[in-house]
Coordinates of C-alpha atoms in Angstrom, one line a residue:
M199 CA 251.2 -10.0 27.2
A200 CA 253.7 -11.3 29.6
G201 CA 252.1 -10.8 32.9
D202 CA 248.3 -11.0 33.5
D203 CA 248.3 -7.5 34.9
N204 CA 250.1 -5.8 32.1
G205 CA 248.5 -8.3 29.6
G206 CA 245.1 -7.5 31.0
G207 CA 245.8 -3.9 30.2
V208 CA 246.9 -4.8 26.7
V209 CA 243.6 -6.6 26.1
L210 CA 241.7 -3.6 27.3
R211 CA 243.3 -0.9 25.4
R212 CA 243.1 -3.3 22.4
A213 CA 239.3 -3.5 22.8
L214 CA 239.0 0.2 22.8
R215 CA 241.1 0.5 19.8
R216 CA 239.7 -2.4 17.7
Q217 CA 236.0 -0.8 18.5
R218 CA 237.0 2.9 18.3
G219 CA 234.5 3.9 15.6
R220 CA 231.6 2.6 17.5
V221 CA 233.2 3.7 20.9
L222 CA 233.7 7.1 19.8
A223 CA 230.1 7.5 18.1
G224 CA 228.5 5.9 20.9
T225 CA 230.2 7.7 23.5
A226 CA 229.3 11.3 21.7
L227 CA 225.7 10.3 21.7
L228 CA 225.7 9.2 25.3
C229 CA 227.5 12.5 26.2
T230 CA 224.9 14.4 24.3
H231 CA 222.2 12.6 26.2
Q232 CA 223.8 13.4 29.6
A233 CA 224.5 17.1 28.7
T234 CA 220.5 17.6 27.5
E235 CA 219.4 15.6 30.6
A236 CA 221.6 18.0 32.7
L237 CA 220.0 21.0 31.0
V238 CA 216.4 19.8 31.5
P239 CA 216.4 21.3 35.1
V240 CA 217.9 24.4 33.8
A241 CA 215.1 24.8 31.2
I242 CA 212.6 24.2 33.6
G243 CA 213.9 26.8 36.0
V244 CA 214.0 29.3 33.0
I245 CA 210.6 28.4 31.9
I246 CA 209.4 29.3 35.5
D247 CA 211.3 32.6 35.5
R248 CA 210.7 33.8 32.1
A249 CA 207.3 32.4 31.4
V250 CA 205.3 31.2 34.3
A251 CA 206.2 33.9 36.9
T252 CA 205.4 36.8 34.1
G253 CA 202.3 35.1 32.8
D254 CA 203.6 35.3 29.1
V255 CA 201.7 32.6 27.2
P256 CA 203.5 32.7 24.0
A257 CA 206.8 32.5 25.8
L258 CA 205.4 29.8 27.7
L259 CA 204.1 28.0 24.3
L260 CA 207.6 28.5 22.9
S261 CA 209.4 27.1 25.9
L262 CA 207.3 24.1 26.0
A263 CA 208.1 23.3 22.3
G264 CA 211.8 23.9 23.1
L265 CA 211.3 21.5 26.0
A266 CA 209.9 18.9 23.7
V267 CA 212.8 19.2 21.2
L268 CA 215.3 18.7 24.3
F269 CA 213.4 15.7 25.5
T270 CA 213.6 14.4 21.6
V271 CA 217.1 14.9 21.5
L272 CA 217.6 13.2 24.8
A273 CA 215.9 10.2 23.9
Y274 CA 217.2 9.7 20.5
A275 CA 220.8 10.4 21.6
Y276 CA 220.4 7.7 24.4
R277 CA 218.7 5.0 22.3
S278 CA 221.3 5.4 19.4
G279 CA 224.4 5.7 21.9
A280 CA 223.3 2.7 24.0
R281 CA 222.8 0.7 20.7
L282 CA 226.3 1.5 19.4
T283 CA 227.9 0.8 22.8
Y284 CA 226.3 -2.7 23.2
A285 CA 227.0 -3.6 19.7
A286 CA 230.6 -2.8 20.3
V287 CA 230.7 -4.7 23.6
E288 CA 229.1 -7.8 21.6
R289 CA 231.4 -7.5 18.6
E290 CA 234.5 -7.3 20.9
A291 CA 233.4 -10.2 22.9
H292 CA 232.8 -12.4 19.6
A293 CA 236.2 -11.2 18.5
V294 CA 238.0 -12.2 21.7
R295 CA 236.1 -15.5 21.8
V296 CA 237.4 -16.3 18.3
E297 CA 240.9 -15.5 19.4
I298 CA 240.6 -17.8 22.3
A299 CA 239.4 -20.7 20.1
R300 CA 242.1 -20.1 17.6
S301 CA 244.6 -19.9 20.4
A302 CA 243.3 -23.4 22.0
L303 CA 243.1 -25.2 18.6
D304 CA 246.7 -23.8 17.5
P305 CA 248.6 -27.0 16.6
R306 CA 251.8 -25.8 18.2
G307 CA 249.8 -25.8 21.8
H308 CA 250.2 -23.2 24.4
R309 CA 251.8 -22.9 27.9
S310 CA 248.8 -21.0 29.5
G311 CA 248.5 -23.9 32.0
M312 CA 244.9 -23.9 31.6
R313 CA 242.6 -27.1 31.4
D314 CA 239.7 -27.5 28.9
G315 CA 237.3 -26.4 31.7
D316 CA 239.3 -23.2 32.3
L317 CA 239.4 -22.4 28.4
L318 CA 235.5 -22.9 28.5
A319 CA 235.0 -20.4 31.3
V320 CA 237.3 -17.9 29.8
T321 CA 235.6 -18.3 26.4
A322 CA 232.1 -18.1 28.0
S323 CA 232.4 -15.5 30.7
D324 CA 235.5 -13.5 30.7
A325 CA 235.8 -12.7 27.0
E326 CA 232.1 -11.0 27.6
L327 CA 233.3 -9.3 30.8
S328 CA 236.5 -8.1 29.5
A329 CA 234.6 -6.4 26.6
L330 CA 232.7 -4.3 29.1
V331 CA 235.5 -1.8 29.2
V332 CA 234.0 -0.5 25.9
R333 CA 230.8 0.3 27.9
V334 CA 232.8 1.7 30.8
A335 CA 234.4 4.1 28.4
G336 CA 231.0 5.3 27.1
L337 CA 229.3 5.5 30.6
S338 CA 232.2 7.2 32.2
A339 CA 232.6 9.9 29.5
A340 CA 228.8 10.4 29.7
A341 CA 228.8 10.7 33.5
V342 CA 231.8 13.2 33.3
T343 CA 229.9 15.2 30.7
A344 CA 226.9 15.3 32.8
L345 CA 228.7 16.7 36.0
V346 CA 230.6 19.3 33.8
V347 CA 227.4 20.6 32.5
S348 CA 225.8 20.7 35.9
A349 CA 228.8 22.5 37.3
V350 CA 228.7 25.0 34.8
A351 CA 225.0 25.7 35.3
L352 CA 225.6 25.9 38.9
L353 CA 228.6 28.5 38.5
V354 CA 226.1 30.7 36.2
V355 CA 223.6 30.4 39.0
D356 CA 225.7 30.9 41.9
V357 CA 229.7 30.7 41.8
P358 CA 230.1 29.2 45.4
L359 CA 227.4 26.5 44.5
G360 CA 229.4 25.8 41.4
L361 CA 232.8 25.7 43.1
G362 CA 231.3 23.1 45.5
V363 CA 230.2 20.7 43.0
L364 CA 233.6 21.1 41.1
I365 CA 235.4 20.4 44.1
G366 CA 233.2 17.8 45.9
V367 CA 232.4 15.6 42.8
P368 CA 236.1 14.6 42.3
L369 CA 236.5 14.1 46.1
V370 CA 233.4 11.7 45.9
V371 CA 235.1 9.9 42.8
V372 CA 238.4 9.4 44.6
V373 CA 236.9 8.1 47.5
L374 CA 235.0 5.4 45.6
Q375 CA 237.9 4.6 43.7
R376 CA 240.0 3.6 46.7
M377 CA 237.9 0.4 46.8
A378 CA 238.6 -0.4 43.0
P379 CA 241.6 -2.8 43.8
L380 CA 240.0 -4.6 46.3
L381 CA 237.1 -5.0 43.8
T382 CA 239.4 -6.2 41.1
R383 CA 241.0 -8.8 43.5
R384 CA 237.6 -10.1 44.7
S385 CA 236.3 -10.2 41.1
A386 CA 239.4 -12.1 39.9
S387 CA 239.4 -14.7 42.7
Q388 CA 235.6 -15.2 42.1
Q389 CA 236.2 -15.9 38.3
E390 CA 239.2 -18.0 39.1
A391 CA 237.2 -20.2 41.6
L392 CA 234.2 -20.4 39.1
A393 CA 236.6 -21.4 36.3
A394 CA 238.2 -24.2 38.5
T395 CA 234.7 -25.6 39.3
T396 CA 233.9 -25.4 35.7
A397 CA 236.9 -27.1 34.8
L398 CA 236.4 -29.9 37.4
A399 CA 232.9 -30.3 36.2
V400 CA 233.9 -30.8 32.6
D401 CA 236.6 -33.5 33.8
L402 CA 233.9 -35.4 35.8
V403 CA 231.4 -35.5 32.8
T404 CA 234.0 -36.6 30.6
G405 CA 235.3 -39.4 32.8
L406 CA 232.0 -40.4 34.3
R407 CA 232.0 -43.9 32.9
V408 CA 235.2 -44.5 34.2
L409 CA 234.5 -43.2 37.5
R410 CA 231.5 -45.5 37.8
G411 CA 233.5 -48.4 36.7
I412 CA 235.8 -48.1 39.6
G413 CA 233.4 -46.9 42.1
A414 CA 234.8 -43.5 42.5
Q415 CA 231.7 -41.4 41.7
H416 CA 231.0 -40.5 45.3
H417 CA 234.7 -39.4 45.8
A418 CA 234.5 -37.1 42.8
A419 CA 231.4 -35.9 43.8
G420 CA 232.7 -34.8 47.1
Q421 CA 235.4 -33.3 45.3
Y422 CA 233.0 -31.1 43.2
A423 CA 231.0 -30.2 46.2
A424 CA 234.2 -29.0 48.0
S425 CA 235.1 -26.9 44.9
S426 CA 231.5 -25.4 44.7
R427 CA 231.7 -24.7 48.1
H428 CA 234.9 -22.6 47.8
A429 CA 233.4 -20.9 44.6
L430 CA 230.4 -20.0 46.6
D431 CA 232.4 -18.5 49.6
V432 CA 234.7 -16.6 47.2
T433 CA 231.3 -15.4 45.2
L434 CA 229.8 -14.4 48.4
R435 CA 232.9 -12.2 49.5
A436 CA 232.9 -10.6 46.0
A437 CA 229.2 -9.8 46.3
T438 CA 229.7 -8.4 49.9
T439 CA 232.5 -6.1 48.5
K440 CA 230.2 -4.9 45.7
G441 CA 227.3 -4.4 48.0
L442 CA 229.5 -2.4 50.3
H443 CA 230.9 -0.3 47.3
L444 CA 227.2 0.2 46.2
G445 CA 226.0 1.2 49.6
L446 CA 228.9 3.6 50.0
T447 CA 228.2 5.2 46.8
T448 CA 224.7 5.7 47.6
M449 CA 225.5 7.2 51.0
V450 CA 228.1 9.7 49.8
N451 CA 225.7 10.5 46.7
G452 CA 222.7 11.2 49.0
L453 CA 224.9 13.3 51.4
F454 CA 226.3 15.6 48.8
L455 CA 223.0 16.0 47.2
A456 CA 221.5 16.9 50.7
A457 CA 224.3 19.5 51.1
V458 CA 223.8 20.9 47.6
A459 CA 220.0 21.1 48.1
G460 CA 220.3 22.8 51.5
V461 CA 222.7 25.7 50.5
A462 CA 220.6 26.3 47.6
G463 CA 217.4 26.6 49.8
W464 CA 219.3 28.8 52.4
L465 CA 220.2 31.1 49.4
A466 CA 216.8 31.3 48.2
L467 CA 215.7 32.5 51.3
Q468 CA 218.4 35.0 51.4
G469 CA 216.9 36.2 48.3
R470 CA 220.1 35.3 46.1
L471 CA 218.3 33.0 44.1
T472 CA 214.7 33.4 42.2
I473 CA 212.3 30.6 42.3
G474 CA 213.2 29.1 38.8
E475 CA 216.9 29.3 40.1
L476 CA 216.0 27.5 43.2
V477 CA 214.1 24.7 41.1
A478 CA 217.2 24.4 38.6
V479 CA 219.6 24.0 41.5
V480 CA 217.7 21.4 43.2
G481 CA 216.9 19.8 40.1
L482 CA 220.6 19.7 39.1
A483 CA 221.6 18.4 42.8
Q484 CA 219.1 15.6 42.2
F485 CA 220.4 15.1 38.7
V486 CA 224.2 14.9 39.9
A487 CA 223.1 11.9 42.0
E488 CA 223.0 9.9 38.8
P489 CA 226.4 10.6 37.1
V490 CA 228.2 10.1 40.5
Q491 CA 226.2 6.8 40.9
T492 CA 227.1 5.9 37.3
L493 CA 231.0 6.4 38.1
G494 CA 230.7 4.0 40.9
Y495 CA 228.9 1.5 38.8
C496 CA 231.9 2.1 36.3
V497 CA 234.4 1.2 39.0
Q498 CA 232.8 -1.9 39.6
L499 CA 232.5 -2.8 35.8
F500 CA 236.1 -1.8 35.4
A501 CA 237.2 -4.0 38.1
M502 CA 235.4 -7.1 36.6
A503 CA 236.7 -6.3 33.0
R504 CA 240.4 -5.9 34.2
A505 CA 240.2 -9.1 36.3
S506 CA 238.7 -11.1 33.2
A507 CA 241.2 -9.3 30.6
G508 CA 244.0 -10.7 32.8
R509 CA 242.6 -14.3 32.3
V510 CA 242.0 -13.7 28.6
A511 CA 245.7 -12.3 28.4
R512 CA 247.1 -15.3 30.1
I513 CA 245.9 -17.5 27.0
L514 CA 246.5 -15.1 24.4
G515 CA 249.7 -14.2 25.6
A516 CA 250.8 -17.8 26.2
A517 CA 254.0 -18.9 24.3
P518 CA 253.6 -21.9 21.9
V519 CA 254.8 -25.2 23.4
I520 CA 256.6 -26.0 20.0
R521 CA 258.3 -23.7 17.6
P522 CA 258.1 -25.4 14.0
G523 CA 260.5 -24.8 11.3
T524 CA 259.5 -23.5 7.8
A525 CA 260.5 -26.4 5.5
G526 CA 257.7 -27.8 3.4
Q527 CA 256.7 -31.4 2.8
P528 CA 259.9 -33.5 2.2
A529 CA 260.0 -36.1 -0.5
P530 CA 258.9 -39.6 0.6
S531 CA 261.8 -41.7 1.8
P532 CA 262.0 -45.7 2.7
A533 CA 262.5 -44.8 6.4
R534 CA 259.3 -42.5 6.8
L535 CA 259.8 -41.9 10.7
T536 CA 262.9 -42.3 12.6
L537 CA 263.8 -41.7 16.2
D538 CA 267.5 -41.4 16.6
K539 CA 268.8 -41.6 20.2
V540 CA 265.8 -39.6 21.6
G541 CA 265.7 -39.0 25.4
Y542 CA 262.5 -37.4 26.9
A543 CA 260.9 -38.0 30.2
G544 CA 261.6 -41.8 30.9
L545 CA 263.0 -42.3 27.4
D546 CA 266.7 -42.7 27.2
G547 CA 268.5 -42.9 23.8
V548 CA 265.6 -44.7 22.1
C549 CA 266.1 -45.7 18.4
V550 CA 263.3 -46.9 16.3
Q551 CA 262.4 -46.7 12.7
V552 CA 259.1 -47.1 10.7
N553 CA 259.5 -48.0 7.3
A554 CA 256.9 -47.6 4.3
G555 CA 254.5 -50.5 4.4
E556 CA 255.6 -51.8 7.5
V557 CA 253.7 -52.4 10.9
L558 CA 256.1 -51.7 13.9
G559 CA 255.2 -52.8 17.3
V560 CA 256.4 -51.0 20.4
L561 CA 256.0 -52.8 23.7
A562 CA 256.9 -50.3 26.8
Y563 CA 257.0 -52.2 30.1
D564 CA 256.4 -49.0 31.7
P565 CA 253.2 -47.3 30.6
S566 CA 254.5 -43.8 31.4
E567 CA 257.3 -44.3 28.8
A568 CA 254.8 -45.2 26.2
E569 CA 253.0 -42.1 27.2
A570 CA 256.1 -39.9 26.8
L571 CA 256.7 -41.7 23.2
V572 CA 253.1 -40.7 22.3
A573 CA 253.5 -37.1 23.6
L574 CA 256.8 -36.6 21.7
L575 CA 255.3 -38.1 18.4
S576 CA 252.1 -36.1 18.7
G577 CA 254.0 -32.7 18.7
R578 CA 253.3 -31.7 22.3
V579 CA 257.1 -31.6 23.2
S580 CA 259.1 -28.5 22.6
R581 CA 262.5 -28.9 21.0
E582 CA 264.4 -27.8 24.1
E583 CA 262.7 -30.6 26.3
Y584 CA 264.0 -33.7 24.4
Q585 CA 267.5 -34.9 23.4
G586 CA 268.3 -36.8 19.9
T587 CA 266.4 -36.5 16.8
V588 CA 263.1 -37.3 15.2
Y589 CA 263.3 -37.6 11.4
V590 CA 260.4 -37.5 9.0
D591 CA 261.2 -38.7 5.9
G592 CA 264.9 -38.0 6.5
V593 CA 264.5 -34.5 7.7
P594 CA 264.5 -33.4 11.3
A595 CA 261.4 -32.6 12.4
E596 CA 262.1 -29.3 14.0
E597 CA 262.9 -28.1 10.5
L598 CA 259.5 -28.7 9.1
D599 CA 256.6 -26.6 9.3
I600 CA 253.4 -28.1 11.2
D601 CA 251.5 -28.9 8.0
A602 CA 254.3 -31.1 6.8
V603 CA 254.8 -32.9 9.9
R604 CA 251.0 -33.5 10.4
G605 CA 250.8 -34.5 6.8
T606 CA 253.1 -37.4 7.3
V607 CA 252.5 -38.4 10.9
L608 CA 249.1 -38.9 12.5
V609 CA 248.8 -39.8 16.0
E610 CA 245.4 -41.3 17.3
Q611 CA 245.2 -41.9 20.9
H612 CA 242.9 -44.3 22.5
D613 CA 241.0 -41.3 24.1
V614 CA 239.0 -40.9 21.0
A615 CA 237.3 -37.4 20.6
L616 CA 234.3 -37.5 18.4
F617 CA 232.0 -34.5 17.5
E618 CA 228.3 -33.8 17.5
G619 CA 227.1 -34.6 14.1
T620 CA 226.7 -37.6 11.7
L621 CA 229.0 -40.6 11.5
R622 CA 229.9 -39.6 7.8
A623 CA 231.0 -36.2 8.9
N624 CA 233.2 -37.8 11.9
L625 CA 234.8 -40.1 9.4
A626 CA 235.3 -37.6 6.6
A627 CA 236.6 -34.8 9.2
G628 CA 235.6 -32.1 7.0
A629 CA 237.2 -33.7 3.9
S630 CA 235.3 -34.7 0.7
V631 CA 235.4 -38.4 0.7
D632 CA 234.2 -41.0 -1.4
E633 CA 231.6 -43.4 0.1
T634 CA 233.5 -46.5 -0.9
V635 CA 236.5 -45.2 1.1
L636 CA 234.5 -44.7 4.2
H637 CA 233.0 -48.1 4.1
A638 CA 236.5 -49.7 3.6
A639 CA 237.9 -48.0 6.5
V640 CA 234.9 -49.0 8.7
R641 CA 235.4 -52.4 7.5
A642 CA 239.3 -52.3 8.3
A643 CA 238.5 -50.9 11.8
A644 CA 235.7 -53.7 12.4
A645 CA 232.9 -51.1 12.9
Q646 CA 230.3 -52.4 10.5
D647 CA 228.2 -53.2 13.4
V648 CA 228.1 -49.6 14.4
L649 CA 226.6 -48.6 11.3
A650 CA 224.3 -51.6 11.2
A651 CA 222.8 -51.1 14.6
H652 CA 221.1 -47.9 13.6
P653 CA 218.5 -47.3 10.7
H654 CA 220.5 -44.5 9.4
G655 CA 223.7 -46.2 8.9
I656 CA 226.5 -44.0 8.1
D657 CA 224.4 -41.0 8.5
R658 CA 223.5 -41.9 12.2
V659 CA 223.6 -38.9 14.4
L660 CA 226.3 -38.7 17.2
T661 CA 225.8 -36.9 20.3
E662 CA 228.5 -34.5 21.8
R663 CA 231.7 -36.4 22.2
G664 CA 230.0 -39.6 20.9
A665 CA 228.2 -40.2 24.1
N666 CA 225.6 -42.4 22.5
L667 CA 228.3 -44.8 21.3
S668 CA 230.0 -47.2 23.7
G669 CA 233.7 -47.0 24.3
G670 CA 234.6 -49.6 22.0
Q671 CA 232.4 -48.3 19.2
R672 CA 234.1 -44.8 19.7
Q673 CA 237.7 -46.4 19.4
R674 CA 236.9 -48.3 16.3
I675 CA 235.3 -45.1 14.7
G676 CA 238.2 -43.0 15.7
L677 CA 240.6 -45.8 14.0
A678 CA 238.4 -45.7 10.9
R679 CA 238.8 -41.9 10.8
A680 CA 242.3 -42.3 11.1
L681 CA 242.4 -44.9 8.1
V682 CA 240.2 -42.5 6.0
A683 CA 243.0 -39.9 6.5
D684 CA 245.4 -42.3 4.9
P685 CA 248.7 -40.6 6.6
P686 CA 251.9 -42.0 5.5
V687 CA 252.7 -42.7 9.2
L688 CA 249.9 -43.8 11.6
V689 CA 250.7 -43.8 15.3
L690 CA 248.3 -45.7 17.4
H691 CA 248.4 -45.9 21.2
N692 CA 246.3 -48.8 22.8
P693 CA 243.6 -48.4 20.1
T694 CA 241.7 -51.4 21.5
T695 CA 241.5 -51.0 25.3
A696 CA 237.6 -51.0 25.0
V697 CA 237.4 -53.7 22.3
D698 CA 236.2 -57.6 22.9
A699 CA 238.8 -60.0 22.0
V700 CA 237.1 -61.4 18.9
T701 CA 236.3 -57.8 17.6
E702 CA 240.3 -57.1 18.3
V703 CA 241.3 -59.9 16.2
L704 CA 239.1 -58.8 13.2
L705 CA 240.7 -55.0 13.9
A706 CA 244.1 -56.1 13.9
E707 CA 243.8 -58.0 10.8
G708 CA 241.9 -55.3 9.2
L709 CA 244.2 -52.6 10.1
A710 CA 247.4 -54.4 9.1
G711 CA 246.1 -55.6 5.7
A712 CA 244.7 -52.1 4.9
R713 CA 247.8 -50.2 5.9
T714 CA 250.4 -52.8 4.4
A715 CA 248.5 -52.9 1.3
A716 CA 248.8 -49.1 0.6
G717 CA 252.6 -49.2 1.3
R718 CA 251.8 -47.0 4.7
G719 CA 253.8 -47.1 7.7
T720 CA 252.0 -47.9 11.1
L721 CA 253.3 -47.8 14.7
L722 CA 251.4 -49.7 17.1
I723 CA 252.3 -48.8 20.9
T724 CA 250.4 -51.5 22.7
N725 CA 250.5 -54.7 24.8
S726 CA 247.7 -56.2 23.1
P727 CA 248.8 -59.9 21.6
A728 CA 246.2 -59.4 18.8
L729 CA 247.8 -56.3 17.7
L730 CA 251.5 -57.4 18.0
R731 CA 250.8 -60.6 16.3
V732 CA 250.2 -58.7 13.1
T733 CA 253.2 -56.5 13.2
H734 CA 256.2 -57.1 11.2
R735 CA 258.5 -56.6 14.1
V736 CA 258.4 -55.2 17.8
A737 CA 260.8 -52.9 19.7
V738 CA 260.7 -53.6 23.5
I739 CA 261.3 -50.5 25.8
D740 CA 262.5 -51.0 29.4
G741 CA 264.1 -48.5 31.5
G742 CA 263.6 -46.0 28.6
R743 CA 265.9 -48.0 26.4
V744 CA 265.1 -50.5 23.3
I745 CA 266.2 -53.6 24.8
A746 CA 264.9 -56.1 22.5
E747 CA 263.6 -56.0 18.8
G748 CA 262.4 -58.7 16.4
P749 CA 259.1 -60.5 15.1
H750 CA 256.5 -61.0 17.7
E751 CA 256.6 -64.9 17.6
Q752 CA 260.4 -64.9 18.0
L753 CA 260.3 -62.7 21.1
L754 CA 257.4 -64.8 22.6
A755 CA 259.8 -67.9 22.2
S756 CA 262.9 -66.4 23.5
D757 CA 262.0 -63.7 25.9
A758 CA 260.3 -64.8 29.2
R759 CA 259.6 -61.1 30.2
Y760 CA 257.9 -60.3 26.8
R761 CA 256.0 -63.5 27.1
E762 CA 254.8 -62.7 30.6
E763 CA 253.9 -59.1 29.8
V764 CA 252.1 -59.9 26.6
L765 CA 250.2 -63.1 27.6
R766 CA 249.1 -62.1 31.1

């Protein structure tokens, strides 16, 4: 799935292959429906000539019984075929949504370049639209069947008429197909614009409190309005193209119907057609309008499916950011985490080591260098993008599998992600955890007030992203969750940015006490004096390099720059 176009084709073909049982059965039934529907005007014409015109009552009753059977088959075939086809569409859409979710949650990351809002739009909309290729296959086959049966019936009645339909219908389809590339481009542009607007909306909702805090909500609203206007313009262009295509289909269809009916009427006046044959021909001419219209509709559906499939393929075919090794969990070593001459982004030859039972502080004068360190340790950087070596329990991280690395090193960023559900479920994160462990972690994170503030305590229900908690409460619950996980090495990046000074001191002491007592290593990337005070030593990074290292109090006394940065 390298490119969107080729990858989109793979997604569409895979959908048909994966749902082939339902597609084949549904298509067969829909083709049966269209064939029997095409035979209805033929049957009526035969009844007129063989029973009505002759006054043969037994033949008329038998013909009506046969017509009833024809309608029964017609109705049952459509009902069953449509059900199978729609079931295939929904099952395929579900399968694609699961694949997209699996790709988005892949711990290796992905290089699709899509934001969370884009992923949401693809999952909610494009997965369903790409699955419409299943419906296109059934409807197209049924329409072709209807046209073939109609053409054969017309050939039996009159060869020139039959040839006219056989030649005219493909010409009509070719004319309609000429607009397919334009429809695909317009559909793709529409879906891209809608996805971009959705992504912006997700970003704005996520950062609404921050925007209000800095007074930027009006500027953000203007940005969203501009994006929404662009999406509206693109949608209107796509709708105009679809409307033009529909109008052209209707016009061509009507002209074709008028031509066939006119020729049939002239032949009847010449005596070459009986009354029943004339009724059959006019009925078939009217019926032919439906499959031709269906083929035009299928062109539109396929254009949307193809455009959406390209976006789905962009996610599913994205290369992973990192390619982990295959080695399992290494034996614990005194040096649990070591960075040896690591260079990445602004970092240049950084050497730090986190030992078991140690709290190591890292103060980066440039915040971007702290962000680079967090990105590297959280496994979001491919091996080709950084220099040096990151060792986990003495083994290069690139040689270990994902579970081995994540089982040793846990990175908890200050932008905490909580989930809808109870506090207990958020703290346990799906594991079976003893009640005393949960409460001990809450105490160490100085988050007892979060439980005490609600009558349900630890069973308090959180809304999506923990929106019914304050920023400081979310940070402390996120820290408590990390403490419950009890990783050998815990990396924290500015874990107290939304916490007041008094609570920050309690949190720092609780965190250091819990981790040191358990013999766990902790890496605090921060400029908070309360957190740095509880560390065993601090590494100072400036210009991408470690320029100083030692106990916090010693650095305060001897390094004016350090003192200014921490105490300001």
